[in-house]
PDB file of N, CA and C in Angstrom:
ATOM      1  N   TYR A  12      74.580 110.565 165.941  1.00 79.00           N
ATOM      2  CA  TYR A  12      75.010 109.312 165.371  1.00 79.00           C
ATOM      3  C   TYR A  12      76.193 108.711 166.129  1.00 79.00           C
ATOM      4  N   PHE A  13      77.079 109.567 166.568  1.00 88.00           N
ATOM      5  CA  PHE A  13      78.269 109.076 167.258  1.00 88.00           C
ATOM      6  C   PHE A  13      77.899 108.321 168.532  1.00 88.00           C
ATOM      7  N   ILE A  14      76.962 108.865 169.282  1.00 93.00           N
ATOM      8  CA  ILE A  14      76.573 108.227 170.543  1.00 93.00           C
ATOM      9  C   ILE A  14      75.934 106.865 170.271  1.00 93.00           C
ATOM     10  N   ARG A  15      75.088 106.783 169.252  1.00 90.00           N
ATOM     11  CA  ARG A  15      74.445 105.516 168.914  1.00 90.00           C
ATOM     12  C   ARG A  15      75.484 104.484 168.480  1.00 90.00           C
ATOM     13  N   ILE A  16      76.426 104.875 167.641  1.00 87.00           N
ATOM     14  CA  ILE A  16      77.466 103.949 167.196  1.00 87.00           C
ATOM     15  C   ILE A  16      78.342 103.528 168.373  1.00 87.00           C
ATOM     16  N   PHE A  17      78.662 104.468 169.257  1.00 91.00           N
ATOM     17  CA  PHE A  17      79.480 104.150 170.424  1.00 91.00           C
ATOM     18  C   PHE A  17      78.763 103.152 171.339  1.00 91.00           C
ATOM     19  N   ILE A  18      77.481 103.365 171.586  1.00 93.00           N
ATOM     20  CA  ILE A  18      76.715 102.451 172.444  1.00 93.00           C
ATOM     21  C   ILE A  18      76.604 101.074 171.796  1.00 93.00           C
ATOM     22  N   MET A  19      76.325 101.040 170.497  1.00 88.00           N
ATOM     23  CA  MET A  19      76.230  99.759 169.794  1.00 88.00           C
ATOM     24  C   MET A  19      77.570  99.022 169.819  1.00 88.00           C
ATOM     25  N   ALA A  20      78.661  99.772 169.640  1.00 88.00           N
ATOM     26  CA  ALA A  20      79.985  99.152 169.674  1.00 88.00           C
ATOM     27  C   ALA A  20      80.270  98.570 171.054  1.00 88.00           C
ATOM     28  N   ALA A  21      79.959  99.321 172.084  1.00 92.00           N
ATOM     29  CA  ALA A  21      80.211  98.849 173.450  1.00 92.00           C
ATOM     30  C   ALA A  21      79.395  97.592 173.754  1.00 92.00           C
ATOM     31  N   LEU A  22      78.134  97.578 173.370  1.00 90.00           N
ATOM     32  CA  LEU A  22      77.293  96.405 173.623  1.00 90.00           C
ATOM     33  C   LEU A  22      77.757  95.198 172.811  1.00 90.00           C
ATOM     34  N   GLN A  23      78.086  95.424 171.554  1.00 88.00           N
ATOM     35  CA  GLN A  23      78.538  94.332 170.689  1.00 88.00           C
ATOM     36  C   GLN A  23      79.851  93.741 171.195  1.00 88.00           C
ATOM     37  N   ILE A  24      80.791  94.590 171.543  1.00 89.00           N
ATOM     38  CA  ILE A  24      82.083  94.118 172.037  1.00 89.00           C
ATOM     39  C   ILE A  24      81.909  93.406 173.377  1.00 89.00           C
ATOM     40  N   ALA A  25      81.026  93.911 174.226  1.00 90.00           N
ATOM     41  CA  ALA A  25      80.766  93.242 175.508  1.00 90.00           C
ATOM     42  C   ALA A  25      80.175  91.848 175.277  1.00 90.00           C
ATOM     43  N   GLN A  26      79.270  91.737 174.312  1.00 88.00           N
ATOM     44  CA  GLN A  26      78.674  90.431 173.996  1.00 88.00           C
ATOM     45  C   GLN A  26      79.747  89.458 173.515  1.00 88.00           C
ATOM     46  N   TRP A  27      80.599  89.910 172.620  1.00 89.00           N
ATOM     47  CA  TRP A  27      81.659  89.047 172.113  1.00 89.00           C
ATOM     48  C   TRP A  27      82.650  88.706 173.216  1.00 89.00           C
ATOM     49  N   ARG A  28      82.955  89.666 174.074  1.00 90.00           N
ATOM     50  CA  ARG A  28      83.926  89.467 175.155  1.00 90.00           C
ATOM     51  C   ARG A  28      83.428  88.436 176.161  1.00 90.00           C
ATOM     52  N   VAL A  29      82.128  88.424 176.418  1.00 90.00           N
ATOM     53  CA  VAL A  29      81.554  87.427 177.330  1.00 90.00           C
ATOM     54  C   VAL A  29      81.689  86.028 176.729  1.00 90.00           C
ATOM     55  N   ALA A  30      81.478  85.922 175.414  1.00 89.00           N
ATOM     56  CA  ALA A  30      81.549  84.620 174.761  1.00 89.00           C
ATOM     57  C   ALA A  30      82.980  84.087 174.679  1.00 89.00           C
ATOM     58  N   LEU A  31      83.931  84.971 174.387  1.00 89.00           N
ATOM     59  CA  LEU A  31      85.337  84.574 174.270  1.00 89.00           C
ATOM     60  C   LEU A  31      86.210  85.546 175.064  1.00 89.00           C
ATOM     61  N   PRO A  32      86.336  85.331 176.366  1.00 89.00           N
ATOM     62  CA  PRO A  32      87.075  86.292 177.204  1.00 89.00           C
ATOM     63  C   PRO A  32      88.589  86.296 176.978  1.00 89.00           C
ATOM     64  N   ASP A  33      89.133  85.268 176.336  1.00 88.00           N
ATOM     65  CA  ASP A  33      90.582  85.210 176.123  1.00 88.00           C
ATOM     66  C   ASP A  33      91.058  86.117 174.996  1.00 88.00           C
ATOM     67  N   VAL A  34      90.131  86.606 174.180  1.00 87.00           N
ATOM     68  CA  VAL A  34      90.491  87.458 173.046  1.00 87.00           C
ATOM     69  C   VAL A  34      90.546  88.902 173.538  1.00 87.00           C
ATOM     70  N   GLY A  35      91.563  89.641 173.104  1.00 87.00           N
ATOM     71  CA  GLY A  35      91.750  91.014 173.560  1.00 87.00           C
ATOM     72  C   GLY A  35      90.746  91.997 172.960  1.00 87.00           C
ATOM     73  N   TYR A  36      90.611  93.132 173.637  1.00 89.00           N
ATOM     74  CA  TYR A  36      89.673  94.163 173.175  1.00 89.00           C
ATOM     75  C   TYR A  36      90.054  94.739 171.811  1.00 89.00           C
ATOM     76  N   GLY A  37      91.332  94.806 171.526  1.00 89.00           N
ATOM     77  CA  GLY A  37      91.768  95.343 170.241  1.00 89.00           C
ATOM     78  C   GLY A  37      91.217  94.557 169.067  1.00 89.00           C
ATOM     79  N   PHE A  38      91.173  93.239 169.205  1.00 90.00           N
ATOM     80  CA  PHE A  38      90.619  92.415 168.128  1.00 90.00           C
ATOM     81  C   PHE A  38      89.122  92.638 167.984  1.00 90.00           C
ATOM     82  N   TRP A  39      88.424  92.799 169.116  1.00 90.00           N
ATOM     83  CA  TRP A  39      86.975  93.033 169.039  1.00 90.00           C
ATOM     84  C   TRP A  39      86.682  94.380 168.383  1.00 90.00           C
ATOM     85  N   VAL A  40      87.500  95.387 168.672  1.00 90.00           N
ATOM     86  CA  VAL A  40      87.329  96.693 168.028  1.00 90.00           C
ATOM     87  C   VAL A  40      87.571  96.563 166.527  1.00 90.00           C
ATOM     88  N   LEU A  41      88.585  95.784 166.154  1.00 90.00           N
ATOM     89  CA  LEU A  41      88.846  95.533 164.738  1.00 90.00           C
ATOM     90  C   LEU A  41      87.645  94.860 164.072  1.00 90.00           C
ATOM     91  N   LEU A  42      87.063  93.875 164.741  1.00 90.00           N
ATOM     92  CA  LEU A  42      85.892  93.194 164.171  1.00 90.00           C
ATOM     93  C   LEU A  42      84.688  94.126 164.076  1.00 90.00           C
ATOM     94  N   PHE A  43      84.471  94.952 165.090  1.00 91.00           N
ATOM     95  CA  PHE A  43      83.341  95.872 165.018  1.00 91.00           C
ATOM     96  C   PHE A  43      83.532  96.867 163.875  1.00 91.00           C
ATOM     97  N   THR A  44      84.754  97.342 163.704  1.00 91.00           N
ATOM     98  CA  THR A  44      85.038  98.264 162.607  1.00 91.00           C
ATOM     99  C   THR A  44      84.802  97.586 161.263  1.00 91.00           C
ATOM    100  N   THR A  45      85.222  96.335 161.151  1.00 90.00           N
ATOM    101  CA  THR A  45      84.984  95.575 159.925  1.00 90.00           C
ATOM    102  C   THR A  45      83.490  95.409 159.682  1.00 90.00           C
ATOM    103  N   GLN A  46      82.747  95.102 160.726  1.00 90.00           N
ATOM    104  CA  GLN A  46      81.294  94.949 160.588  1.00 90.00           C
ATOM    105  C   GLN A  46      80.638  96.264 160.174  1.00 90.00           C
ATOM    106  N   LEU A  47      81.096  97.356 160.730  1.00 90.00           N
ATOM    107  CA  LEU A  47      80.551  98.668 160.393  1.00 90.00           C
ATOM    108  C   LEU A  47      80.812  99.005 158.928  1.00 90.00           C
ATOM    109  N   ILE A  48      82.000  98.697 158.446  1.00 92.00           N
ATOM    110  CA  ILE A  48      82.328  98.961 157.044  1.00 92.00           C
ATOM    111  C   ILE A  48      81.511  98.060 156.126  1.00 92.00           C
ATOM    112  N   ILE A  49      81.391  96.787 156.463  1.00 90.00           N
ATOM    113  CA  ILE A  49      80.631  95.859 155.632  1.00 90.00           C
ATOM    114  C   ILE A  49      79.159  96.253 155.597  1.00 90.00           C
ATOM    115  N   SER A  50      78.627  96.758 156.699  1.00 88.00           N
ATOM    116  CA  SER A  50      77.215  97.138 156.726  1.00 88.00           C
ATOM    117  C   SER A  50      76.912  98.321 155.823  1.00 88.00           C
ATOM    118  N   ARG A  51      77.929  99.074 155.439  1.00 89.00           N
ATOM    119  CA  ARG A  51      77.733 100.230 154.567  1.00 89.00           C
ATOM    120  C   ARG A  51      77.915  99.905 153.089  1.00 89.00           C
ATOM    121  N   LEU A  52      78.314  98.677 152.770  1.00 88.00           N
ATOM    122  CA  LEU A  52      78.526  98.302 151.376  1.00 88.00           C
ATOM    123  C   LEU A  52      77.183  98.152 150.654  1.00 88.00           C
ATOM    124  N   PRO A  53      77.022  98.814 149.525  1.00 88.00           N
ATOM    125  CA  PRO A  53      75.756  98.674 148.786  1.00 88.00           C
ATOM    126  C   PRO A  53      75.738  97.378 147.969  1.00 88.00           C
ATOM    127  N   PHE A  54      74.568  96.898 147.706  1.00 88.00           N
ATOM    128  CA  PHE A  54      74.345  95.741 146.837  1.00 88.00           C
ATOM    129  C   PHE A  54      75.021  94.467 147.330  1.00 88.00           C
ATOM    130  N   LEU A  55      75.127  94.318 148.611  1.00 83.00           N
ATOM    131  CA  LEU A  55      75.673  93.094 149.195  1.00 83.00           C
ATOM    132  C   LEU A  55      74.519  92.385 149.903  1.00 83.00           C
ATOM    133  N   PRO A  56      73.994  91.311 149.307  1.00 84.00           N
ATOM    134  CA  PRO A  56      72.761  90.711 149.831  1.00 84.00           C
ATOM    135  C   PRO A  56      72.912  90.026 151.189  1.00 84.00           C
ATOM    136  N   SER A  57      74.047  89.437 151.469  1.00 82.00           N
ATOM    137  CA  SER A  57      74.209  88.699 152.714  1.00 82.00           C
ATOM    138  C   SER A  57      75.396  89.259 153.493  1.00 82.00           C
ATOM    139  N   ARG A  58      75.155  90.365 154.152  1.00 85.00           N
ATOM    140  CA  ARG A  58      76.238  91.019 154.892  1.00 85.00           C
ATOM    141  C   ARG A  58      76.727  90.185 156.065  1.00 85.00           C
ATOM    142  N   GLU A  59      75.797  89.480 156.730  1.00 83.00           N
ATOM    143  CA  GLU A  59      76.189  88.659 157.871  1.00 83.00           C
ATOM    144  C   GLU A  59      77.131  87.536 157.449  1.00 83.00           C
ATOM    145  N   LEU A  60      76.840  86.904 156.317  1.00 84.00           N
ATOM    146  CA  LEU A  60      77.695  85.830 155.826  1.00 84.00           C
ATOM    147  C   LEU A  60      79.063  86.366 155.408  1.00 84.00           C
ATOM    148  N   PHE A  61      79.075  87.520 154.790  1.00 88.00           N
ATOM    149  CA  PHE A  61      80.333  88.143 154.398  1.00 88.00           C
ATOM    150  C   PHE A  61      81.155  88.501 155.636  1.00 88.00           C
ATOM    151  N   PHE A  62      80.496  89.028 156.663  1.00 87.00           N
ATOM    152  CA  PHE A  62      81.191  89.359 157.907  1.00 87.00           C
ATOM    153  C   PHE A  62      81.707  88.096 158.590  1.00 87.00           C
ATOM    154  N   LEU A  63      80.933  87.029 158.550  1.00 86.00           N
ATOM    155  CA  LEU A  63      81.374  85.768 159.135  1.00 86.00           C
ATOM    156  C   LEU A  63      82.637  85.266 158.449  1.00 86.00           C
ATOM    157  N   SER A  64      82.682  85.351 157.127  1.00 87.00           N
ATOM    158  CA  SER A  64      83.881  84.903 156.417  1.00 87.00           C
ATOM    159  C   SER A  64      85.069  85.826 156.700  1.00 87.00           C
ATOM    160  N   ALA A  65      84.829  87.120 156.849  1.00 88.00           N
ATOM    161  CA  ALA A  65      85.911  88.044 157.206  1.00 88.00           C
ATOM    162  C   ALA A  65      86.435  87.741 158.606  1.00 88.00           C
ATOM    163  N   THR A  66      85.542  87.387 159.517  1.00 89.00           N
ATOM    164  CA  THR A  66      85.948  87.040 160.884  1.00 89.00           C
ATOM    165  C   THR A  66      86.829  85.803 160.888  1.00 89.00           C
ATOM    166  N   VAL A  67      86.439  84.796 160.127  1.00 88.00           N
ATOM    167  CA  VAL A  67      87.235  83.572 160.054  1.00 88.00           C
ATOM    168  C   VAL A  67      88.601  83.871 159.428  1.00 88.00           C
ATOM    169  N   ALA A  68      88.624  84.768 158.441  1.00 89.00           N
ATOM    170  CA  ALA A  68      89.898  85.135 157.814  1.00 89.00           C
ATOM    171  C   ALA A  68      90.809  85.872 158.787  1.00 89.00           C
ATOM    172  N   LEU A  69      90.222  86.639 159.716  1.00 88.00           N
ATOM    173  CA  LEU A  69      91.010  87.392 160.691  1.00 88.00           C
ATOM    174  C   LEU A  69      91.279  86.611 161.978  1.00 88.00           C
ATOM    175  N   ALA A  70      90.859  85.361 162.034  1.00 86.00           N
ATOM    176  CA  ALA A  70      90.963  84.576 163.270  1.00 86.00           C
ATOM    177  C   ALA A  70      92.401  84.405 163.738  1.00 86.00           C
ATOM    178  N   ASP A  71      93.338  84.351 162.824  1.00 83.00           N
ATOM    179  CA  ASP A  71      94.742  84.178 163.234  1.00 83.00           C
ATOM    180  C   ASP A  71      95.237  85.345 164.080  1.00 83.00           C
ATOM    181  N   ALA A  72      94.714  86.531 163.848  1.00 81.00           N
ATOM    182  CA  ALA A  72      95.156  87.708 164.592  1.00 81.00           C
ATOM    183  C   ALA A  72      94.684  87.684 166.047  1.00 81.00           C
ATOM    184  N   SER A  73      93.634  86.920 166.329  1.00 81.00           N
ATOM    185  CA  SER A  73      93.084  86.921 167.684  1.00 81.00           C
ATOM    186  C   SER A  73      93.678  85.859 168.586  1.00 81.00           C
ATOM    187  N   GLY A  74      94.144  84.792 168.008  1.00 82.00           N
ATOM    188  CA  GLY A  74      94.632  83.688 168.813  1.00 82.00           C
ATOM    189  C   GLY A  74      93.541  82.734 169.237  1.00 82.00           C
ATOM    190  N   ALA A  75      92.294  83.046 168.917  1.00 82.00           N
ATOM    191  CA  ALA A  75      91.171  82.173 169.246  1.00 82.00           C
ATOM    192  C   ALA A  75      90.957  81.184 168.101  1.00 82.00           C
ATOM    193  N   PRO A  76      90.450  80.008 168.404  1.00 86.00           N
ATOM    194  CA  PRO A  76      90.170  79.038 167.343  1.00 86.00           C
ATOM    195  C   PRO A  76      89.112  79.571 166.374  1.00 86.00           C
ATOM    196  N   GLU A  77      89.274  79.241 165.096  1.00 87.00           N
ATOM    197  CA  GLU A  77      88.334  79.703 164.067  1.00 87.00           C
ATOM    198  C   GLU A  77      86.916  79.232 164.360  1.00 87.00           C
ATOM    199  N   ALA A  78      86.789  77.996 164.844  1.00 88.00           N
ATOM    200  CA  ALA A  78      85.455  77.441 165.103  1.00 88.00           C
ATOM    201  C   ALA A  78      84.736  78.231 166.197  1.00 88.00           C
ATOM    202  N   ASP A  79      85.462  78.642 167.222  1.00 88.00           N
ATOM    203  CA  ASP A  79      84.844  79.420 168.299  1.00 88.00           C
ATOM    204  C   ASP A  79      84.375  80.781 167.799  1.00 88.00           C
ATOM    205  N   LEU A  80      85.232  81.457 167.036  1.00 88.00           N
ATOM    206  CA  LEU A  80      84.846  82.763 166.484  1.00 88.00           C
ATOM    207  C   LEU A  80      83.672  82.627 165.526  1.00 88.00           C
ATOM    208  N   ALA A  81      83.710  81.614 164.683  1.00 87.00           N
ATOM    209  CA  ALA A  81      82.611  81.402 163.739  1.00 87.00           C
ATOM    210  C   ALA A  81      81.308  81.126 164.479  1.00 87.00           C
ATOM    211  N   GLY A  82      81.389  80.358 165.555  1.00 88.00           N
ATOM    212  CA  GLY A  82      80.186  80.070 166.348  1.00 88.00           C
ATOM    213  C   GLY A  82      79.593  81.316 166.971  1.00 88.00           C
ATOM    214  N   VAL A  83      80.448  82.170 167.524  1.00 88.00           N
ATOM    215  CA  VAL A  83      79.973  83.418 168.132  1.00 88.00           C
ATOM    216  C   VAL A  83      79.308  84.306 167.079  1.00 88.00           C
ATOM    217  N   MET A  84      79.926  84.427 165.920  1.00 87.00           N
ATOM    218  CA  MET A  84      79.371  85.280 164.870  1.00 87.00           C
ATOM    219  C   MET A  84      78.094  84.683 164.288  1.00 87.00           C
ATOM    220  N   LEU A  85      78.022  83.357 164.211  1.00 87.00           N
ATOM    221  CA  LEU A  85      76.818  82.708 163.703  1.00 87.00           C
ATOM    222  C   LEU A  85      75.640  82.912 164.650  1.00 87.00           C
ATOM    223  N   VAL A  86      75.881  82.765 165.930  1.00 88.00           N
ATOM    224  CA  VAL A  86      74.817  83.007 166.917  1.00 88.00           C
ATOM    225  C   VAL A  86      74.390  84.469 166.888  1.00 88.00           C
ATOM    226  N   ASN A  87      75.345  85.373 166.734  1.00 85.00           N
ATOM    227  CA  ASN A  87      75.042  86.792 166.653  1.00 85.00           C
ATOM    228  C   ASN A  87      74.157  87.095 165.437  1.00 85.00           C
ATOM    229  N   ALA A  88      74.517  86.553 164.283  1.00 84.00           N
ATOM    230  CA  ALA A  88      73.736  86.777 163.068  1.00 84.00           C
ATOM    231  C   ALA A  88      72.337  86.169 163.187  1.00 84.00           C
ATOM    232  N   ALA A  89      72.252  84.972 163.756  1.00 87.00           N
ATOM    233  CA  ALA A  89      70.952  84.328 163.928  1.00 87.00           C
ATOM    234  C   ALA A  89      70.073  85.116 164.893  1.00 87.00           C
ATOM    235  N   THR A  90      70.669  85.647 165.954  1.00 87.00           N
ATOM    236  CA  THR A  90      69.904  86.449 166.910  1.00 87.00           C
ATOM    237  C   THR A  90      69.319  87.688 166.247  1.00 87.00           C
ATOM    238  N   PHE A  91      70.123  88.361 165.421  1.00 84.00           N
ATOM    239  CA  PHE A  91      69.617  89.538 164.712  1.00 84.00           C
ATOM    240  C   PHE A  91      68.506  89.169 163.740  1.00 84.00           C
ATOM    241  N   GLN A  92      68.646  88.064 163.023  1.00 87.00           N
ATOM    242  CA  GLN A  92      67.614  87.656 162.068  1.00 87.00           C
ATOM    243  C   GLN A  92      66.307  87.304 162.786  1.00 87.00           C
ATOM    244  N   ILE A  93      66.410  86.606 163.894  1.00 93.00           N
ATOM    245  CA  ILE A  93      65.211  86.253 164.663  1.00 93.00           C
ATOM    246  C   ILE A  93      64.554  87.502 165.232  1.00 93.00           C
ATOM    247  N   ALA A  94      65.353  88.427 165.754  1.00 91.00           N
ATOM    248  CA  ALA A  94      64.803  89.674 166.298  1.00 91.00           C
ATOM    249  C   ALA A  94      64.099  90.467 165.208  1.00 91.00           C
ATOM    250  N   HIS A  95      64.691  90.534 164.024  1.00 90.00           N
ATOM    251  CA  HIS A  95      64.045  91.258 162.919  1.00 90.00           C
ATOM    252  C   HIS A  95      62.737  90.594 162.511  1.00 90.00           C
ATOM    253  N   ALA A  96      62.707  89.266 162.473  1.00 93.00           N
ATOM    254  CA  ALA A  96      61.481  88.556 162.109  1.00 93.00           C
ATOM    255  C   ALA A  96      60.380  88.792 163.139  1.00 93.00           C
ATOM    256  N   VAL A  97      60.739  88.738 164.420  1.00 94.00           N
ATOM    257  CA  VAL A  97      59.746  88.961 165.484  1.00 94.00           C
ATOM    258  C   VAL A  97      59.214  90.396 165.425  1.00 94.00           C
ATOM    259  N   LEU A  98      60.100  91.366 165.262  1.00 92.00           N
ATOM    260  CA  LEU A  98      59.659  92.761 165.189  1.00 92.00           C
ATOM    261  C   LEU A  98      58.819  93.025 163.944  1.00 92.00           C
ATOM    262  N   PHE A  99      59.157  92.378 162.830  1.00 91.00           N
ATOM    263  CA  PHE A  99      58.357  92.524 161.611  1.00 91.00           C
ATOM    264  C   PHE A  99      56.966  91.950 161.822  1.00 91.00           C
ATOM    265  N   ALA A 100      56.892  90.764 162.430  1.00 90.00           N
ATOM    266  CA  ALA A 100      55.590  90.143 162.690  1.00 90.00           C
ATOM    267  C   ALA A 100      54.767  90.993 163.657  1.00 90.00           C
ATOM    268  N   ALA A 101      55.403  91.507 164.695  1.00 89.00           N
ATOM    269  CA  ALA A 101      54.679  92.344 165.655  1.00 89.00           C
ATOM    270  C   ALA A 101      54.196  93.625 164.993  1.00 89.00           C
ATOM    271  N   GLY A 102      55.024  94.215 164.167  1.00 86.00           N
ATOM    272  CA  GLY A 102      54.616  95.418 163.456  1.00 86.00           C
ATOM    273  C   GLY A 102      53.470  95.160 162.502  1.00 86.00           C
ATOM    274  N   SER A 103      53.468  94.009 161.863  1.00 84.00           N
ATOM    275  CA  SER A 103      52.380  93.661 160.950  1.00 84.00           C
ATOM    276  C   SER A 103      51.068  93.488 161.702  1.00 84.00           C
ATOM    277  N   VAL A 104      51.129  92.870 162.868  1.00 81.00           N
ATOM    278  CA  VAL A 104      49.917  92.659 163.664  1.00 81.00           C
ATOM    279  C   VAL A 104      49.370  93.994 164.155  1.00 81.00           C
ATOM    280  N   PHE A 105      50.223  94.857 164.677  1.00 76.00           N
ATOM    281  CA  PHE A 105      49.774  96.146 165.188  1.00 76.00           C
ATOM    282  C   PHE A 105      49.256  97.038 164.073  1.00 76.00           C
ATOM    283  N   LYS A 106      49.853  96.957 162.906  1.00 70.00           N
ATOM    284  CA  LYS A 106      49.380  97.752 161.775  1.00 70.00           C
ATOM    285  C   LYS A 106      48.005  97.277 161.347  1.00 70.00           C
ATOM    286  N   ARG A 107      47.803  95.973 161.336  1.00 64.00           N
ATOM    287  CA  ARG A 107      46.510  95.414 160.970  1.00 64.00           C
ATOM    288  C   ARG A 107      45.452  95.830 161.987  1.00 64.00           C
ATOM    289  N   ASP A 108      45.790  95.814 163.291  1.00 58.00           N
ATOM    290  CA  ASP A 108      44.853  96.208 164.335  1.00 58.00           C
ATOM    291  C   ASP A 108      44.517  97.694 164.237  1.00 58.00           C
ATOM    292  N   ALA A 109      45.467  98.527 163.863  1.00 58.00           N
ATOM    293  CA  ALA A 109      45.224  99.955 163.745  1.00 58.00           C
ATOM    294  C   ALA A 109      44.265 100.255 162.606  1.00 58.00           C
ATOM    295  N   LYS A 110      44.316  99.494 161.530  1.00 60.00           N
ATOM    296  CA  LYS A 110      43.400  99.701 160.408  1.00 60.00           C
ATOM    297  C   LYS A 110      41.966  99.345 160.800  1.00 60.00           C
ATOM    298  N   LYS A 111      41.784  98.342 161.631  1.00 62.00           N
ATOM    299  CA  LYS A 111      40.449  97.920 162.057  1.00 62.00           C
ATOM    300  C   LYS A 111      39.777  98.953 162.950  1.00 62.00           C
ATOM    301  N   THR A 112      40.554  99.657 163.764  1.00 59.00           N
ATOM    302  CA  THR A 112      39.958 100.607 164.699  1.00 59.00           C
ATOM    303  C   THR A 112      39.565 101.915 164.029  1.00 59.00           C
ATOM    304  N   VAL A 113      40.110 102.198 162.861  1.00 55.00           N
ATOM    305  CA  VAL A 113      39.806 103.471 162.192  1.00 55.00           C
ATOM    306  C   VAL A 113      38.519 103.421 161.493  1.00 55.00           C
TER     307      VAL A 113
END
């Protein structure tokens, strides 16, 4: 688990760093930690929206404009939602094809 979390953290922070290079790594680590904690909360229907609001609340600590941080997090959340939808659709098609061949 540690290796997977470490790789995900490195990729996520690299993605954010490319979008806003003026923000320091310490802030990105703080945001990733916040995202990791929020993802473990039970019964929270919209974790991405909650994380987006937490990011905007922490924007003063980074020195980056709130709108820029919100935009990066919004694109990130939309990318994950689109990827999940595409993978769900692909899985549904392959599952349907597997039933036909049996």
